[in-house]
Structure formats: C-alpha cells, structure tokens
Amino acid sequence: MIDNTAVIAASAIIEEGAVIGANVQIGHFCFVGSQVIIGAGTVLKSHIVINGITELGQDNHIGQFSSIGEVNQDLKYNGEPTRVIIGNRNVIEQNVTIHRGTIQGSSLTAMGDDNYLMSHVHIGHDCIIGSHCSLASNVGLAGHVELDDFVLIYAASAIHQFCIIGAYAQINLSTCVVQDVPPYVIAQGNRAKPVGVRSQGMSADGNEHHAIERAYQLIYHSGKPVADVKDEIDVMAREWQRLRVYNAFFSRSARGIIR
C-alpha cells in the first residue's frame, strides 16, 4: 500500500506488498522490497536498497547508496525470516549498511530514535542500538553488539562482536574495542583502554559529575572486584539518577570490561 501523498521517482522499484506512509519521498533508482514498511515523512535519497522484513519509523533520512535489511554476513544464516526495525528521526548518511538479524541471536537488528550514522558505517546482524547515538564515518559494529543511549563513536573505530557499550560512553578515533565499555567511560587505542570520563555534551550538574567520577574511580582504581563495585554504585544510584545506567550495564556484561 502506497499513501497517495508519497512522492516516488519514476525509476524507483517498489515491490507489491510494501507499505509506504504519508509524505514519504523515494528518490531515483531506489529498491523497496515487498515486506518493507516505511513510516510517514521518511526520505530515501537515491540508489538505496531497503529489503527483507524491515520497518522504518517516521521522519528518517536515508542517504545515497545505503542498504538496509539485506542478507547478513553470518555464514550460519540460511534465509530465516529475521528482521530490521529502525525508529524515528534517524539520520543515516551515504553508503551505510544495516544487516538483518539471525536466529542464533535475537532474529532482530534494531535501532531506536534520533541517531546519527555518518557515511560508510556498518551495522552487523543482531546489533541493538539505543537512541541519541552518533557514529562517525567508517565505524564498524560486528554482530550482536549493543549500544546503549547517547553513545559517541569517532571515525574508523571497530567494535568486536557481542560487546556492550554503556550509555554515554565515548569511543575515540580509530579505536578497537574487544570488551565491554562501562557507561560514561572514554575508550581509546588498539586494544581499547579507559582514558577518562566523558563530560562533553552532557547536562549533568557538578555534583552528578562528581558521582560519575567516583564510579569511574571505583571501577578502575579501587582494586575491588566488579561485583563489589556494582553494589557500591547501586547504593550511590539511589541518590544520583545518572548512575542507574550502571545496573543495566553490569547485568548484561559478559565479556569483561576494558582495562
């Protein structure tokens, strides 16, 4: 079903069964598969492939030569009906690839709202990206990577499969991450090491920053086991709301954290 307010270039191919919402714009030489849903106000520039069981929310902007929902690069994949779901108001620039999930994972590759993916970003199968994340050019996420909200990744960085990047973490230029990165931590190098606490672009007041710094010191300089550190941060989080993201992070972290 194609809404009568959608604007579709004559050279675009829209397979029967696709759902195209109000005021969608689809540029020249785009391909939209039969199981795709595109929400109102979304813009596809040109030469874009949206395929598979893929749902785009409202007011997304997709740049030229991007591919969303195509077959993933997991050699175990055998054509199972896995999905991609993308939320609202995301900006996905040129030459970005986002692959469908696998049944060995969650069968889903997902992204929340208000994210910014610069050119040549790759999002592997079963990745789960939160909201308000920014990924610079040539960032690569291997399969099953999770990014919590407000993550910032600088250009040419690579994230190993199954890694978790906690909320507000920052991955500096050309960094290779092979273990989990706790919330608010700045990671840098090959292999990634913690180099400080992120403060740029955050609205926390001075006392909250002090609490975040205290959590960082507990994790990296107290010499205590992670289980004990987690318990101490849980107590601190009763007073400081911004520390509550640590509980969600540590409850999922399985690869160990960067050191």
Short mmCIF file of C-alpha atoms in Angstrom, two decimals:
data_model
loop_
_atom_site.label_atom_id
_atom_site.label_comp_id
_atom_site.label_asym_id
_atom_site.label_seq_id
_atom_site.Cartn_x
_atom_site.Cartn_y
_atom_site.Cartn_z
CA MET A 1 0.00 0.00 0.00
CA ILE A 2 1.36 3.38 -1.03
CA ASP A 3 -0.08 6.52 0.54
CA ASN A 4 -1.29 8.97 -2.07
CA THR A 5 0.87 11.75 -0.59
CA ALA A 6 4.11 9.80 -1.11
CA VAL A 7 6.47 11.11 -3.80
CA ILE A 8 8.24 8.30 -5.66
CA ALA A 9 10.69 8.73 -8.53
CA ALA A 10 9.74 7.01 -11.76
CA SER A 11 12.95 4.96 -11.73
CA ALA A 12 12.36 3.57 -8.21
CA ILE A 13 11.13 -0.01 -7.79
CA ILE A 14 8.53 -0.63 -5.08
CA GLU A 15 7.55 -4.29 -4.81
CA GLU A 16 3.92 -5.19 -4.29
CA GLY A 17 3.16 -5.56 -0.60
CA ALA A 18 5.42 -2.75 0.61
CA VAL A 19 3.76 -0.18 2.87
CA ILE A 20 4.74 3.43 2.15
CA GLY A 21 3.44 6.06 4.59
CA ALA A 22 2.27 9.63 4.17
CA ASN A 23 4.68 12.19 2.72
CA VAL A 24 7.44 9.66 2.17
CA GLN A 25 9.95 10.64 -0.53
CA ILE A 26 11.74 7.93 -2.51
CA GLY A 27 14.45 9.05 -4.93
CA HIS A 28 15.74 7.69 -8.21
CA PHE A 29 16.86 4.07 -8.53
CA CYS A 30 15.77 3.03 -5.04
CA PHE A 31 14.52 -0.51 -4.39
CA VAL A 32 11.95 -1.25 -1.68
CA GLY A 33 11.11 -4.91 -1.04
CA SER A 34 7.68 -6.45 -0.59
CA GLN A 35 7.95 -6.85 3.21
CA VAL A 36 9.15 -3.33 3.95
CA ILE A 37 7.22 -0.72 5.95
CA ILE A 38 8.31 2.92 5.66
CA GLY A 39 6.79 5.40 8.11
CA ALA A 40 5.45 8.86 7.37
CA GLY A 41 7.85 11.61 6.39
CA THR A 42 10.85 9.36 5.78
CA VAL A 43 13.16 10.37 2.92
CA LEU A 44 15.16 7.96 0.76
CA LYS A 45 17.58 9.95 -1.42
CA SER A 46 18.67 7.76 -4.35
CA HIS A 47 20.23 4.36 -5.15
CA ILE A 48 19.07 2.88 -1.83
CA VAL A 49 18.05 -0.72 -1.12
CA ILE A 50 15.53 -1.45 1.67
CA ASN A 51 14.83 -5.17 1.68
CA GLY A 52 13.76 -8.10 3.84
CA ILE A 53 11.38 -7.79 6.78
CA THR A 54 12.30 -4.21 7.54
CA GLU A 55 10.41 -1.42 9.27
CA LEU A 56 11.48 2.22 9.21
CA GLY A 57 9.66 4.63 11.52
CA GLN A 58 8.78 8.24 10.84
CA ASP A 59 10.92 11.14 9.61
CA ASN A 60 14.08 9.17 8.93
CA HIS A 61 16.61 10.41 6.36
CA ILE A 62 18.49 7.74 4.38
CA GLY A 63 21.48 8.80 2.26
CA GLN A 64 22.52 7.60 -1.18
CA PHE A 65 23.77 4.05 -1.77
CA SER A 66 22.75 2.77 1.66
CA SER A 67 21.48 -0.79 2.16
CA ILE A 68 19.12 -1.75 4.98
CA GLY A 69 17.68 -5.20 5.69
CA GLU A 70 19.77 -7.24 3.27
CA VAL A 71 21.17 -10.72 3.94
CA ASN A 72 23.71 -10.65 6.77
CA GLN A 73 27.31 -11.88 6.67
CA ASP A 74 26.91 -14.70 9.21
CA LEU A 75 27.79 -17.94 7.43
CA LYS A 76 25.19 -19.80 9.52
CA TYR A 77 22.37 -17.72 8.08
CA ASN A 78 20.09 -19.86 5.92
CA GLY A 79 17.37 -17.49 4.79
CA GLU A 80 15.34 -17.44 8.01
CA PRO A 81 12.74 -14.63 8.31
CA THR A 82 14.73 -12.27 10.53
CA ARG A 83 14.14 -8.53 10.79
CA VAL A 84 15.39 -4.96 10.97
CA ILE A 85 13.46 -2.33 12.94
CA ILE A 86 14.50 1.33 12.92
CA GLY A 87 12.75 4.01 14.96
CA ASN A 88 12.08 7.67 14.23
CA ARG A 89 14.09 10.73 13.21
CA ASN A 90 17.31 8.88 12.47
CA VAL A 91 19.82 10.33 10.00
CA ILE A 92 21.62 7.61 8.07
CA GLU A 93 24.13 9.04 5.63
CA GLN A 94 25.64 7.65 2.43
CA ASN A 95 26.86 4.06 1.95
CA VAL A 96 25.63 2.76 5.31
CA THR A 97 24.86 -0.97 5.64
CA ILE A 98 22.47 -2.39 8.24
CA HIS A 99 22.01 -6.18 8.10
CA ARG A 100 19.08 -8.30 9.24
CA GLY A 101 19.37 -10.46 12.36
CA THR A 102 19.96 -14.19 12.79
CA ILE A 103 18.05 -16.91 14.61
CA GLN A 104 21.19 -17.60 16.64
CA GLY A 105 20.76 -14.09 18.05
CA SER A 106 17.55 -12.20 18.65
CA SER A 107 16.41 -12.52 15.00
CA LEU A 108 16.44 -8.72 15.03
CA THR A 109 18.74 -5.82 14.25
CA ALA A 110 17.25 -2.73 15.88
CA MET A 111 17.82 0.99 16.28
CA GLY A 112 15.93 3.50 18.41
CA ASP A 113 15.30 7.18 17.74
CA ASP A 114 17.36 10.28 16.92
CA ASN A 115 20.58 8.53 15.97
CA TYR A 116 23.16 9.90 13.52
CA LEU A 117 25.15 7.47 11.36
CA MET A 118 27.74 9.11 9.11
CA SER A 119 28.93 7.69 5.80
CA HIS A 120 30.23 4.13 5.42
CA VAL A 121 29.04 2.91 8.82
CA HIS A 122 28.37 -0.84 9.05
CA ILE A 123 25.83 -2.28 11.50
CA GLY A 124 26.15 -6.05 11.68
CA HIS A 125 23.44 -8.64 12.32
CA ASP A 126 21.64 -8.65 15.67
CA CYS A 127 23.05 -5.30 16.77
CA ILE A 128 20.85 -3.32 19.14
CA ILE A 129 21.38 0.45 19.09
CA GLY A 130 19.59 2.70 21.53
CA SER A 131 18.67 6.34 20.94
CA HIS A 132 20.67 9.56 20.51
CA CYS A 133 23.84 7.73 19.43
CA SER A 134 26.36 9.22 16.98
CA LEU A 135 28.63 7.04 14.83
CA ALA A 136 31.23 8.79 12.68
CA SER A 137 32.41 7.65 9.24
CA ASN A 138 33.81 4.15 8.76
CA VAL A 139 32.70 2.83 12.15
CA GLY A 140 32.03 -0.91 12.10
CA LEU A 141 29.88 -2.86 14.55
CA ALA A 142 30.27 -6.64 14.35
CA GLY A 143 27.34 -8.94 15.05
CA HIS A 144 25.41 -8.81 18.34
CA VAL A 145 26.93 -5.51 19.51
CA GLU A 146 24.77 -3.40 21.83
CA LEU A 147 24.99 0.39 22.10
CA ASP A 148 23.07 1.98 24.94
CA ASP A 149 21.70 5.54 24.66
CA PHE A 150 23.88 8.57 23.90
CA VAL A 151 26.96 6.59 22.83
CA LEU A 152 29.51 8.53 20.75
CA ILE A 153 31.89 6.65 18.44
CA TYR A 154 34.54 8.52 16.47
CA ALA A 155 35.66 7.62 12.95
CA ALA A 156 37.31 4.37 11.86
CA SER A 157 36.60 2.53 15.11
CA ALA A 158 35.69 -1.15 15.28
CA ILE A 159 33.60 -2.96 17.89
CA HIS A 160 34.07 -6.73 18.36
CA GLN A 161 31.03 -8.99 18.24
CA PHE A 162 28.95 -9.34 21.43
CA CYS A 163 30.45 -6.22 23.03
CA ILE A 164 28.25 -3.84 25.02
CA ILE A 165 28.93 -0.10 25.02
CA GLY A 166 27.29 1.54 28.02
CA ALA A 167 25.22 4.72 27.99
CA TYR A 168 27.14 7.96 27.37
CA ALA A 169 30.39 6.10 26.64
CA GLN A 170 32.78 7.62 24.11
CA ILE A 171 34.96 5.61 21.72
CA ASN A 172 37.80 7.76 20.39
CA LEU A 173 39.24 7.84 16.87
CA SER A 174 40.45 4.54 15.35
CA THR A 175 39.81 2.53 18.49
CA CYS A 176 39.42 -1.26 18.52
CA VAL A 177 37.04 -2.44 21.26
CA VAL A 178 37.10 -6.14 22.20
CA GLN A 179 35.47 -5.98 25.66
CA ASP A 180 32.57 -4.10 27.20
CA VAL A 181 32.85 -0.36 27.88
CA PRO A 182 31.07 0.89 31.02
CA PRO A 183 28.80 3.95 30.96
CA TYR A 184 30.47 7.38 30.73
CA VAL A 185 33.91 5.88 30.04
CA ILE A 186 36.14 7.24 27.26
CA ALA A 187 37.89 4.36 25.46
CA GLN A 188 40.91 4.76 23.22
CA GLY A 189 43.53 2.66 21.44
CA ASN A 190 44.10 -0.75 19.92
CA ARG A 191 43.12 -2.53 22.11
CA ALA A 192 40.81 -0.08 23.82
CA LYS A 193 41.75 1.16 27.27
CA PRO A 194 39.87 3.55 29.58
CA VAL A 195 41.33 7.06 29.43
CA GLY A 196 38.82 9.11 31.41
CA VAL A 197 35.22 10.14 31.96
CA ARG A 198 33.08 11.73 29.29
CA SER A 199 31.66 15.14 30.13
CA GLN A 200 31.32 16.88 26.76
CA GLY A 201 27.72 17.22 25.59
CA MET A 202 26.23 16.15 28.92
CA SER A 203 23.89 18.24 31.04
CA ALA A 204 24.80 16.77 34.45
CA ASP A 205 25.45 19.28 37.22
CA GLY A 206 28.67 19.43 39.23
CA ASN A 207 27.53 17.00 41.91
CA GLU A 208 26.41 14.47 39.31
CA HIS A 209 29.77 14.74 37.56
CA HIS A 210 31.46 14.08 40.89
CA ALA A 211 29.32 10.95 41.35
CA ILE A 212 30.22 9.74 37.85
CA GLU A 213 33.92 10.37 38.55
CA ARG A 214 33.55 8.44 41.81
CA ALA A 215 32.03 5.48 39.94
CA TYR A 216 34.96 5.57 37.49
CA GLN A 217 37.45 5.54 40.36
CA LEU A 218 35.66 2.59 41.95
CA ILE A 219 35.73 0.60 38.71
CA TYR A 220 39.33 1.29 37.70
CA HIS A 221 41.34 2.39 40.72
CA SER A 222 39.82 0.84 43.85
CA GLY A 223 41.21 -2.66 43.29
CA LYS A 224 37.84 -4.12 44.25
CA PRO A 225 36.10 -6.96 42.37
CA VAL A 226 33.47 -5.86 39.86
CA ALA A 227 30.69 -7.45 41.97
CA ASP A 228 31.63 -5.27 44.95
CA VAL A 229 31.94 -2.17 42.77
CA LYS A 230 28.49 -2.84 41.32
CA ASP A 231 26.98 -2.99 44.81
CA GLU A 232 28.59 0.31 45.80
CA ILE A 233 27.41 2.04 42.64
CA ASP A 234 23.89 0.68 43.23
CA VAL A 235 23.88 2.42 46.61
CA MET A 236 25.12 5.67 45.05
CA ALA A 237 22.45 5.42 42.35
CA ARG A 238 19.73 5.82 44.97
CA GLU A 239 20.82 9.45 45.20
CA TRP A 240 22.21 10.08 41.72
CA GLN A 241 19.82 9.08 38.93
CA ARG A 242 22.51 9.17 36.25
CA LEU A 243 24.26 6.23 37.89
CA ARG A 244 21.29 3.92 37.38
CA VAL A 245 22.55 3.01 33.91
CA TYR A 246 25.36 1.03 35.53
CA ASN A 247 22.94 -1.57 36.88
CA ALA A 248 21.56 -2.30 33.41
CA PHE A 249 25.09 -2.45 32.02
CA PHE A 250 26.61 -4.81 34.59
CA SER A 251 23.59 -7.13 34.49
CA ARG A 252 24.30 -7.79 30.78
CA SER A 253 28.08 -7.55 30.61
CA ALA A 254 29.58 -10.97 29.83
CA ARG A 255 32.89 -10.28 28.05
CA GLY A 256 34.50 -8.39 30.90
CA ILE A 257 35.22 -4.67 30.80
CA ILE A 258 38.11 -2.85 29.16
CA ARG A 259 41.12 -2.30 31.43
#
